[in-house]
Short mmCIF file of C-alpha atoms in Angstrom, two decimals:
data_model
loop_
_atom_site.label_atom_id
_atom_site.label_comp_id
_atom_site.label_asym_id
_atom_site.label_seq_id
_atom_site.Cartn_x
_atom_site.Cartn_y
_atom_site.Cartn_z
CA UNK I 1 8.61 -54.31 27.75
CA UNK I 2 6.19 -51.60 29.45
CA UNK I 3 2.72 -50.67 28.10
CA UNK I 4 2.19 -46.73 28.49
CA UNK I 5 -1.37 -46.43 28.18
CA UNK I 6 -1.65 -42.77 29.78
CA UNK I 7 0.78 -41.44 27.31
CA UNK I 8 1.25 -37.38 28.70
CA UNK I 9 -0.11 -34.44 26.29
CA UNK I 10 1.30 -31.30 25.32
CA UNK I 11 -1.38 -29.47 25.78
CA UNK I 12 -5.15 -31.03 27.84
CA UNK I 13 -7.38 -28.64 25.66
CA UNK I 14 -6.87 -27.84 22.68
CA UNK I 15 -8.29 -26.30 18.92
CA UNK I 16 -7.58 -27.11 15.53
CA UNK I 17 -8.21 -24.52 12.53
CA UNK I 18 -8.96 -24.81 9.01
CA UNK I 19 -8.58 -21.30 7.46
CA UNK I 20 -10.29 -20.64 4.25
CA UNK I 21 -11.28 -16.61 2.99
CA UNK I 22 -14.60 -16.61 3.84
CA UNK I 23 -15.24 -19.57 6.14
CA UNK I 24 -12.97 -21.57 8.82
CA UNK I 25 -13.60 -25.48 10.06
CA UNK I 26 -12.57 -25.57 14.14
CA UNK I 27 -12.33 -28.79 16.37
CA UNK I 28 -11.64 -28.74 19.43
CA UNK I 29 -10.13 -31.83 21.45
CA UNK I 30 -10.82 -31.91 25.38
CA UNK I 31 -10.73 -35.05 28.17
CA UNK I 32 -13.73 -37.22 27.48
CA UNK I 33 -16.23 -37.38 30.75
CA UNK I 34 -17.25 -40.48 30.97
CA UNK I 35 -13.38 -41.95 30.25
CA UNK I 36 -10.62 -39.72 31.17
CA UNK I 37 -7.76 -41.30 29.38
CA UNK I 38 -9.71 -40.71 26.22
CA UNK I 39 -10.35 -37.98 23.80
CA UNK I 40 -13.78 -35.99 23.12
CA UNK I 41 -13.68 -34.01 20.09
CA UNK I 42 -16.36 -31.89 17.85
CA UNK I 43 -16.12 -30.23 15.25
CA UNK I 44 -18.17 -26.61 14.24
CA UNK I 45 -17.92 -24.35 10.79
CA UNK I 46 -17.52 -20.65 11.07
CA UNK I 47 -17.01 -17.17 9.14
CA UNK I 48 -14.44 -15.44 9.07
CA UNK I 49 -15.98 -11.89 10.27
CA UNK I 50 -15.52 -10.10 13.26
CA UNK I 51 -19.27 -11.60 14.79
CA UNK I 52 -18.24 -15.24 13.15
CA UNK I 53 -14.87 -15.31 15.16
CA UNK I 54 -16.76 -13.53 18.16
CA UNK I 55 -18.88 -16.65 18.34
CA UNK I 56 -16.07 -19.10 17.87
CA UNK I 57 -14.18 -17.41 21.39
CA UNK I 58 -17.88 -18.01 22.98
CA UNK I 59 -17.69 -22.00 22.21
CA UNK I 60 -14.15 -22.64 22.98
CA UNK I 61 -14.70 -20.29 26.53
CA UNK I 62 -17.74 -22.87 26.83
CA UNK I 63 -15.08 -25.60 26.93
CA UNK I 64 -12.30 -24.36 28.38
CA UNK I 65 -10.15 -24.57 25.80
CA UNK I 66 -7.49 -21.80 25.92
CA UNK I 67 -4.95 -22.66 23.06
CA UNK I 68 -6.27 -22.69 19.34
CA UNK I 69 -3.49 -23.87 16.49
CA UNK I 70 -4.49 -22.47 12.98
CA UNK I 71 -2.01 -22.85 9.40
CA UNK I 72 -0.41 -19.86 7.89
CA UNK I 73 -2.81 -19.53 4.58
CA UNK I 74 -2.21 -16.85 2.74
CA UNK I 75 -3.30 -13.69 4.75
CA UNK I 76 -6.71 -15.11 5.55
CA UNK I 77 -5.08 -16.06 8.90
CA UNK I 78 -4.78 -12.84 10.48
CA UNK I 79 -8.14 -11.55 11.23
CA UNK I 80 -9.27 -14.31 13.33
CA UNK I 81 -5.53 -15.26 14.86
CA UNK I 82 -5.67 -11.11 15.91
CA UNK I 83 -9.46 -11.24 16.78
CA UNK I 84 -8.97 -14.68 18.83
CA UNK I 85 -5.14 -13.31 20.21
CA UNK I 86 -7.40 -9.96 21.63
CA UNK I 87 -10.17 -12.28 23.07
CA UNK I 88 -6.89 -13.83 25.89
CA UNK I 89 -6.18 -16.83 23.74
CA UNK I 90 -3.31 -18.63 23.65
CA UNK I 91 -3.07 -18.52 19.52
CA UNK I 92 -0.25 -20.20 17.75
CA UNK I 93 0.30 -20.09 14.15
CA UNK I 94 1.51 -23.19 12.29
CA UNK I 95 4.67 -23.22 9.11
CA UNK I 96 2.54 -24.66 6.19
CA UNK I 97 5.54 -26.23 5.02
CA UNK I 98 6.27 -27.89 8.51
CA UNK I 99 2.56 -28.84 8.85
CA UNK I 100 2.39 -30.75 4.64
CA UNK I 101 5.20 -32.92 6.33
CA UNK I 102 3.65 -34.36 9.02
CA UNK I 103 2.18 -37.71 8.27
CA UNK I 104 -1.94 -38.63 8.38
CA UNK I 105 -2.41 -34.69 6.55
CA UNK I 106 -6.07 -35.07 4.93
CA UNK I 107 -7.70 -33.28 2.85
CA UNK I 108 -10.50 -32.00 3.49
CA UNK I 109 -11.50 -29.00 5.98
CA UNK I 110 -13.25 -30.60 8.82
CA UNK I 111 -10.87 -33.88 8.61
CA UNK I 112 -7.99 -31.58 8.23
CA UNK I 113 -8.70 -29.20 11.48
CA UNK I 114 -9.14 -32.48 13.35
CA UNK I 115 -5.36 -33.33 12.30
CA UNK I 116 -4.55 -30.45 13.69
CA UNK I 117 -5.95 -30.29 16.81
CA UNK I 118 -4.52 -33.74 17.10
CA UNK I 119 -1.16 -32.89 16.14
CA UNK I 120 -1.31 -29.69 18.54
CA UNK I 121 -1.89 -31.85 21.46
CA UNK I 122 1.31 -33.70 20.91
CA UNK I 123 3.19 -31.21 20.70
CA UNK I 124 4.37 -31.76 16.84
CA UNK I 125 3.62 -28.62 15.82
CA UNK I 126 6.40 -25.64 15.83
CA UNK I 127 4.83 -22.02 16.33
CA UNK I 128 5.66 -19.28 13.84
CA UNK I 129 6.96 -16.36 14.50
CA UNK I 130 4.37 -13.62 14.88
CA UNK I 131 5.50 -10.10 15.61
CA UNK I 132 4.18 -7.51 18.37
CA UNK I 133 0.74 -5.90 17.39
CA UNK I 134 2.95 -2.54 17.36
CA UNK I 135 5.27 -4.06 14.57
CA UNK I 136 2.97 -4.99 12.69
CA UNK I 137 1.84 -1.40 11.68
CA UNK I 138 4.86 -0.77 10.93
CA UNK I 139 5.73 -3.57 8.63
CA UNK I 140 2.63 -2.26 6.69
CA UNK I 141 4.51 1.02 6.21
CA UNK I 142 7.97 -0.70 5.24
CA UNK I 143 6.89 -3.50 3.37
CA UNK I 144 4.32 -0.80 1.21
CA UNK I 145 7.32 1.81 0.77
CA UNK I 146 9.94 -1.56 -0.72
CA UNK I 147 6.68 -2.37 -3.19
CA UNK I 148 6.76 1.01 -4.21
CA UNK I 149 10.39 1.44 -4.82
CA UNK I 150 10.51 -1.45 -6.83
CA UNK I 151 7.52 -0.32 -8.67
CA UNK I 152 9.46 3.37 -9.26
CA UNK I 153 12.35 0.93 -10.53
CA UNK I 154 10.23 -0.74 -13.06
CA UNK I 155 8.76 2.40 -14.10
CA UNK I 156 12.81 3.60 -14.33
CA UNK I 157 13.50 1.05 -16.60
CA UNK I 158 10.54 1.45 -18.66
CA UNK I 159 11.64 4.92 -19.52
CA UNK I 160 15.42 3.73 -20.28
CA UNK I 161 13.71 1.27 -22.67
CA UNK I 162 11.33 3.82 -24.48
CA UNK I 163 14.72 6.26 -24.91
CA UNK I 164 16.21 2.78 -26.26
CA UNK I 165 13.06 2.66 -28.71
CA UNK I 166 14.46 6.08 -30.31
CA UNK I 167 17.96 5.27 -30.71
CA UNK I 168 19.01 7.84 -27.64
CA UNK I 169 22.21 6.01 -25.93
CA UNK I 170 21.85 8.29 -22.91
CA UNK I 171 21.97 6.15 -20.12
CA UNK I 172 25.07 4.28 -21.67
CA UNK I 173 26.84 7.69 -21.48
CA UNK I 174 25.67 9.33 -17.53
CA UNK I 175 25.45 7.29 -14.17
CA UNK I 176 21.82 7.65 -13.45
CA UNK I 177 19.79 8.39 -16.22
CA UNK I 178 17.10 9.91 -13.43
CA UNK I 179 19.71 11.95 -12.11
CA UNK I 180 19.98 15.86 -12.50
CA UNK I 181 21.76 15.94 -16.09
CA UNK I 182 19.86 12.92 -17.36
CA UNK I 183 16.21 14.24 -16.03
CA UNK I 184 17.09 17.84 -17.45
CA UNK I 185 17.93 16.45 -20.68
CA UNK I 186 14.42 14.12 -21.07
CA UNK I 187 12.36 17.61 -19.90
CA UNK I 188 13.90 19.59 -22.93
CA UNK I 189 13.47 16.30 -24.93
CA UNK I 190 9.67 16.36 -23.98
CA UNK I 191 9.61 20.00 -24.75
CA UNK I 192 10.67 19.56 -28.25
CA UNK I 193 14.30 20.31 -28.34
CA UNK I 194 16.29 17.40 -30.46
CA UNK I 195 19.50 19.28 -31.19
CA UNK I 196 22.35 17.31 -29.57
CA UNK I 197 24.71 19.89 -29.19
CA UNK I 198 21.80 22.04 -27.37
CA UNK I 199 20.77 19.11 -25.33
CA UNK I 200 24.52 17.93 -24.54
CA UNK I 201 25.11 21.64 -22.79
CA UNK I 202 22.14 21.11 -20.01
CA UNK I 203 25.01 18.46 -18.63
CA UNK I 204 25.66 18.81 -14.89
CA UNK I 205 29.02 18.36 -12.17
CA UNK I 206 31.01 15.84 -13.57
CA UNK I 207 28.79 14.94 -16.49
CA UNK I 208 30.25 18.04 -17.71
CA UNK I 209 33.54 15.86 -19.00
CA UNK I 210 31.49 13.79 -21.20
CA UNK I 211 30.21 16.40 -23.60
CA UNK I 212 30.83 14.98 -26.35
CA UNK I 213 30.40 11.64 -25.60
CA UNK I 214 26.49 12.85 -24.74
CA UNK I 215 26.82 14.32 -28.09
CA UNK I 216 27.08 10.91 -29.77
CA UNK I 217 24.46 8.95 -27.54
CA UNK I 218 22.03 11.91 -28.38
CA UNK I 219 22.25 12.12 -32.43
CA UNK I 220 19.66 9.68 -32.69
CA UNK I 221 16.97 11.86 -31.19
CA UNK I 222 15.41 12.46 -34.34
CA UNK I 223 14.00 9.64 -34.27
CA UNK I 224 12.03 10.92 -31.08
CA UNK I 225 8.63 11.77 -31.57
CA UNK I 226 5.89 13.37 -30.18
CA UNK I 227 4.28 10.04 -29.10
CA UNK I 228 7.46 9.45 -27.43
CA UNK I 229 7.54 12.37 -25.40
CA UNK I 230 3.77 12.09 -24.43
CA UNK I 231 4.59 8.25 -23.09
CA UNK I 232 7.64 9.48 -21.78
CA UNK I 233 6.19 12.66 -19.85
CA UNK I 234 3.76 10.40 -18.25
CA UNK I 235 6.30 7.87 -16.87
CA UNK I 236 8.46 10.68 -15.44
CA UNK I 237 5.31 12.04 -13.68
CA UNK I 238 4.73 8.48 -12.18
CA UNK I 239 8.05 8.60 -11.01
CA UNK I 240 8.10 12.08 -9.38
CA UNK I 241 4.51 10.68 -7.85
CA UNK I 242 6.18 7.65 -6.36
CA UNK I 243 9.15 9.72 -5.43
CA UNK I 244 6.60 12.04 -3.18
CA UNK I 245 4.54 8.89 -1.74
CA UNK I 246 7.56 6.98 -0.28
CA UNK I 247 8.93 10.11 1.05
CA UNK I 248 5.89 10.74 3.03
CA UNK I 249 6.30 7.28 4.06
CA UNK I 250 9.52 7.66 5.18
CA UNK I 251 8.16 10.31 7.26
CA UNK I 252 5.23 8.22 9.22
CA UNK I 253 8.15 5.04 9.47
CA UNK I 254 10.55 7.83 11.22
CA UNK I 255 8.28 8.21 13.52
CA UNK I 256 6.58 5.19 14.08
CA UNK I 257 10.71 3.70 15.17
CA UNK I 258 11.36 7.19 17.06
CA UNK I 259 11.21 4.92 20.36
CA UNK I 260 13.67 1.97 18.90
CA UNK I 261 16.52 4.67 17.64
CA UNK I 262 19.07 2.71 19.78
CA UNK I 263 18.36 -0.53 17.98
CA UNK I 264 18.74 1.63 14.47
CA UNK I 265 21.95 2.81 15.39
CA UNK I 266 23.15 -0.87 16.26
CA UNK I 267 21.94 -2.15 13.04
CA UNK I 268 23.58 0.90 11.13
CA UNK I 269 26.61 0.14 12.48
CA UNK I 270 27.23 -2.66 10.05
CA UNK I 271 28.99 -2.72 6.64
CA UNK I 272 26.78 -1.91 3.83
CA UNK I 273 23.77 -1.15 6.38
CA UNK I 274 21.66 2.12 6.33
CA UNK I 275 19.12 3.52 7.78
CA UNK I 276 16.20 2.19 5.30
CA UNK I 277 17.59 -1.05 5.30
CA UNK I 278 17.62 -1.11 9.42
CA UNK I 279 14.27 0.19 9.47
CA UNK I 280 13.26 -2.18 7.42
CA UNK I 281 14.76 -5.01 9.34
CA UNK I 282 13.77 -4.08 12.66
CA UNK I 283 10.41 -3.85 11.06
CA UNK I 284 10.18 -7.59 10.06
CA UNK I 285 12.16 -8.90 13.24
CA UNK I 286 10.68 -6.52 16.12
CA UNK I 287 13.84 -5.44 18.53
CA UNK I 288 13.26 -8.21 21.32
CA UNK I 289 15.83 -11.09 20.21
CA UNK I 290 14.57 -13.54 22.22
CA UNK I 291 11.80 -14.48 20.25
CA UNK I 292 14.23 -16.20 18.29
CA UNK I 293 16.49 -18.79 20.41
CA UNK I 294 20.03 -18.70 18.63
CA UNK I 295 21.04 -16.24 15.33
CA UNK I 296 21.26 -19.45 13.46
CA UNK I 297 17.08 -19.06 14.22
CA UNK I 298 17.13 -16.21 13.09
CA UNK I 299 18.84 -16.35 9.53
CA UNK I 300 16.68 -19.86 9.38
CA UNK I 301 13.85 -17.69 9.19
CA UNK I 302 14.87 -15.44 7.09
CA UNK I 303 15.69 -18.18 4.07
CA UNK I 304 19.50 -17.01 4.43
CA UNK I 305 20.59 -21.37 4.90
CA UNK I 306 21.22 -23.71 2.19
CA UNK I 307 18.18 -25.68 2.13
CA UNK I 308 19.36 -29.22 3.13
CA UNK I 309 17.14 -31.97 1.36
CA UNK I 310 19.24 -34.92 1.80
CA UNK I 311 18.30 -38.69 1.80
CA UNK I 312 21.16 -41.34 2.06
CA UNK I 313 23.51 -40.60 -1.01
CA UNK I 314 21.38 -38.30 -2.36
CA UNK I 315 22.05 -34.95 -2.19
CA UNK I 316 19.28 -32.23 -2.82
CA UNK I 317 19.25 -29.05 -5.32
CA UNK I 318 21.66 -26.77 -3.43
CA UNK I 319 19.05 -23.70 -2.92
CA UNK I 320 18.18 -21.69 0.12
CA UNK I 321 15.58 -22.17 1.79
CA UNK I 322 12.24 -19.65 1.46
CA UNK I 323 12.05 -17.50 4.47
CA UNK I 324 10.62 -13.61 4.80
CA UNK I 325 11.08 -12.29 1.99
CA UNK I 326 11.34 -8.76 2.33
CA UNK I 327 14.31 -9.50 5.03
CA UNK I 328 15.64 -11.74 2.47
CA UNK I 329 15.79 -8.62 -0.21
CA UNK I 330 17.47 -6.40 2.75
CA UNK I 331 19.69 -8.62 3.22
CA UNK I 332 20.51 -9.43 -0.42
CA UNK I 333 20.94 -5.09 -0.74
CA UNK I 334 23.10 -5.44 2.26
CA UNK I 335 25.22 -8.42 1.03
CA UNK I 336 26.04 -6.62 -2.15
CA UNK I 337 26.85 -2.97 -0.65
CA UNK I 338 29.06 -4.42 1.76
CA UNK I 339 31.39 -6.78 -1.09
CA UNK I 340 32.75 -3.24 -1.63
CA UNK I 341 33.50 -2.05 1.44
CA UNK I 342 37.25 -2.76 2.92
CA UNK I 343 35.90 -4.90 5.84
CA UNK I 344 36.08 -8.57 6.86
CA UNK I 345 32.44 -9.02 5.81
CA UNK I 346 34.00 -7.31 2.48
CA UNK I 347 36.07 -9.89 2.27
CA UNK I 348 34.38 -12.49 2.72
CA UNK I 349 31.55 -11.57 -0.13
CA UNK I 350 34.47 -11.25 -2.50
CA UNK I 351 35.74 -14.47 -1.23
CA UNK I 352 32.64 -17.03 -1.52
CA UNK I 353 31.73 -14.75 -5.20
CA UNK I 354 34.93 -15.71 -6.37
CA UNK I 355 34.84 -19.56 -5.64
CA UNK I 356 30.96 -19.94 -5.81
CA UNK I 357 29.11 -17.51 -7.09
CA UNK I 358 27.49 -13.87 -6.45
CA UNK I 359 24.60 -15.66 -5.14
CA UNK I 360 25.73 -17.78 -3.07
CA UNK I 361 27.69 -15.06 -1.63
CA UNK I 362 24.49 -12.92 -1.07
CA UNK I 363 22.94 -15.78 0.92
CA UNK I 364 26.70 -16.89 2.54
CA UNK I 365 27.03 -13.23 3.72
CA UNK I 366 23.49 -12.79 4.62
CA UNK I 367 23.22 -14.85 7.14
CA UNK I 368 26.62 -13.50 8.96
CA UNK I 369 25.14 -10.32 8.69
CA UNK I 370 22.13 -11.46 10.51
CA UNK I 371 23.80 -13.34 13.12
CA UNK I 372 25.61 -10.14 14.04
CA UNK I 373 22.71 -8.38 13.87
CA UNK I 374 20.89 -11.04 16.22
CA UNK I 375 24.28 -10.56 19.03
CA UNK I 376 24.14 -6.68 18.38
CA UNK I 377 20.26 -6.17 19.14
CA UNK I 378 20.91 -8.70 22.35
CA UNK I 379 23.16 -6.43 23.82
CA UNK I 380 22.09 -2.90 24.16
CA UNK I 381 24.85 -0.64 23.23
CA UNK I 382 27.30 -2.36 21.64
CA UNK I 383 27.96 -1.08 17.96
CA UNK I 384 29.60 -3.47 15.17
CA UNK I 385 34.10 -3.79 15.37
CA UNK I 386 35.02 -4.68 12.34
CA UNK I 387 37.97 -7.30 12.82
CA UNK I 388 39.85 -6.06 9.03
CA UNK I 389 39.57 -6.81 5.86
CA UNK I 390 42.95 -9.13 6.23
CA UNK I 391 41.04 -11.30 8.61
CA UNK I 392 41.58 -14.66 6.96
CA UNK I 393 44.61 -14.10 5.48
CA UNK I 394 45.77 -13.78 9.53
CA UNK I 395 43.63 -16.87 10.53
CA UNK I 396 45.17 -18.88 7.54
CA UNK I 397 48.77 -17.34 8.67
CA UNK I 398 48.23 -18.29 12.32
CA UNK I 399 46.59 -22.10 11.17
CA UNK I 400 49.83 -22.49 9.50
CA UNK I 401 52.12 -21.63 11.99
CA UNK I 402 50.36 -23.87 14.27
CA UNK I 403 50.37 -27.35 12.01
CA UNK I 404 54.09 -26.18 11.70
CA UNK I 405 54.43 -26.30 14.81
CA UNK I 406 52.49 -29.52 15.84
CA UNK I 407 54.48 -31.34 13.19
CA UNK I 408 57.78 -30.64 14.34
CA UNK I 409 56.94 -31.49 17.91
CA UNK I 410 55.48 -34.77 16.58
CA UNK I 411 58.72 -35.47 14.84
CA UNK I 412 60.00 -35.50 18.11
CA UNK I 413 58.25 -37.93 19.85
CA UNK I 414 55.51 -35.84 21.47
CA UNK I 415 52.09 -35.89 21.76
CA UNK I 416 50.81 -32.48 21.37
CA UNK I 417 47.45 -31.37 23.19
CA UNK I 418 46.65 -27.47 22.07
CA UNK I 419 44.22 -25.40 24.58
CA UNK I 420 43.59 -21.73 23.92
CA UNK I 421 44.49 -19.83 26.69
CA UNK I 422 41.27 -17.27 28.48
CA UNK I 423 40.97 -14.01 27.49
CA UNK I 424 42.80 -11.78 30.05
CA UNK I 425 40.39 -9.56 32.07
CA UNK I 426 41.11 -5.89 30.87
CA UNK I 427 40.04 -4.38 34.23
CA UNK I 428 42.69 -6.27 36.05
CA UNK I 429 40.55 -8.02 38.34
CA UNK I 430 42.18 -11.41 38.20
CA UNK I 431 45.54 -9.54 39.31
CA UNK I 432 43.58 -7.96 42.19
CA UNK I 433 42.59 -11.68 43.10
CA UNK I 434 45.61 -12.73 42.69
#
């Protein structure tokens, strides 16, 4: 048996921080003079503005300390992780899930950035993923534009419910009830108008068939007031507001990913994949892929995995793991639009839905999707080949064929070894070679 007493370190100089909203706790860990082979560490309180984290830089350049570790809390984190990042540290921002499970984990501030700085040193702790100052403007922009779609969508639904309120069954009768018939027939509804034949006429394109079906849905209007169509005139205006704030939006994101079109198209290329919904994953990802080290990284971090929380025999809740969220919802869009699509991914959504669920098929097809989208964005050019949406009934056709095979050579008396044979060059250089 050998003693190690000189054990090696991750990292020779190091800092640990506590992140609070108004305050932080730093310690910094550095080779003790008067015994190398031990420790020195001190710890100092800080604030959190701009002269605060100014002054923190000063004491760890005093030191020599160029690396400083600090937990994901909240948003507090990123003014001094983009102040100390600016300053040439070496900044590296720790999971707050992965940090909780390391053992020793105090709890209080000073105690706790000690931890840290210990754990740092060793080389226990796993860096986030932080994107490129440039991407991080524009996940502002993205991430603002999804909040305010799903706000318009609230505020959609809130209108549906107040024509519910007055016994007016239009949106059981037209596709969208915001589209041109059904926001043509809530204007004249404001106005006054509660005839249903009148009202049934403003009917649009196709909607044109269902006449008198609008007819019936609309006979209840009487029952629409004037305080209805005051609260309903002001919903439809903070619709048609939202409507003109994500547009603009749209505009400043258009141009903010003018220089990353290539990786757009790539990402468009996929079933049930648009342009929003690239935009907003290149947003939250950044286009350089190797920032994460396989796709399986990739959809890891994105909370499209089953969340394995195993111990012996026991077998945890069967969830998926939290990740980004707004890649999460793409995905989850994505997922969905592409179960209806005549592709293998198509396929395969209908497949998993049937046997396990709709959800489980969001999160099952999810993380395909970003595995291709992790091989596409590696390779500059390439665009997504869809392999058909009778892919598995061809792999299950050729898997039988096979074990047919193998058995009937076994009945023989052999012993079968199977080896797939290389792809053949299509340039023909091997028969040049040869």
């Amino acid at each position: 048996m050998e003693e190690i007493t000189d054990e090696p370190l991750y990292r020779d100089r190091v800092c640990g921080v506590d992140l609070g909203k108004a305050g932080l706790v730093a310690t910094i860990r550095v080779p003790s003079d008067a015994n190398p082979a031990r420790r020195a560490a001190e710890t100092r309180s800080f604030g959190t503005t701009r002269r605060e984290v100014l002054a923190l830089a000063d004491w760890l350049r005093c030191w020599q300390v160029p690396a400083v570790v600090m937990e994901s809390t909240g948003d507090y984190w990123k003014g001094p992780f983009y102040r100390l990042e600016a300053e040439g540290f070496d900044c590296v921002l720790a999971d707050a899930k992965q940090v909780r499970h390391l053992p020793g984990r105090p709890k209080r501030d000073p105690s706790d950035s000690r931890w840290l700085a210990a754990c740092f040193e060793r080389g226990a702790v796993t860096a986030c993923f932080v994107a490129a100052p440039e991407f991080r403007v524009i996940r502002l922009h993205t991430r603002y534009r999804r909040d305010l779609t799903e706000e318009r969508t609230r505020e959609k639904q809130r209108a549906e419910k107040l024509l519910e309120s007055a016994a007016i069954k239009l949106s059981s009768v037209v596709t969208d009830l915001h589209g041109v018939t059904g926001r043509d027939i809530m204007d004249h509804l404001i106005a006054g108008e509660t005839s249903p034949k009148v009202l049934a006429q403003f009917a649009r394109a196709r909607a044109r068939r269902k006449i008198t079906e609008l007819e019936q849905a609309l006979e209840g209007a009487e029952f629409f007031t004037a305080e209805h169509a005051a609260l309903l005139k002001v919903m439809l205006a903070r619709i048609d507001q939202l409507n003109t704030q994500i547009a603009r939006l749209t505009e400043v994101i258009e141009q903010l990913l003018a220089p990353h079109e290539e990786q757009l198209q790539q990402a468009g290329s996929m079933p049930g994949w648009g342009r929003r919904s690239a935009q907003d994953a290149l947003a939250e990802t950044g286009p350089d892929m190797s920032r994460f080290p396989t796709p399986s990284h990739l959809a890891s971090w994105a909370g499209r995995t089953p969340l394995d929380n195993s111990s012996g025999k026991r077998t945890g809740k069967a969830k998926s793991k939290k990740g980004n969220r707004y890649l999460a919802a793409v995905t989850g869009e994505t997922a969905v639009a592409a179960g209806k699509t005549q592709t293998r991914e198509g396929a395969r959504y209908r497949r998993l839905s049937r046997r396990r669920g709709k959800a489980k098929a969001q999160v099952a097809l999810g993380n395909t999707q970003l595995k291709v989208y992790h091989a596409l964005l590696s390779h500059p050019g390439t665009r997504y080949q869809d392999l058909g949406p009778d892919y598995y009934q061809r792999q299950a056709g050729t898997r039988r064929q096979i074990a047919h095979h193998v058995g009937k050579l076994a009945a023989l008396g052999f012993e079968v070894t199977l080896a797939r044979l290389p792809e053949p060059d299509p340039t023909g250089a091997d028969n040049q070679a040869a």
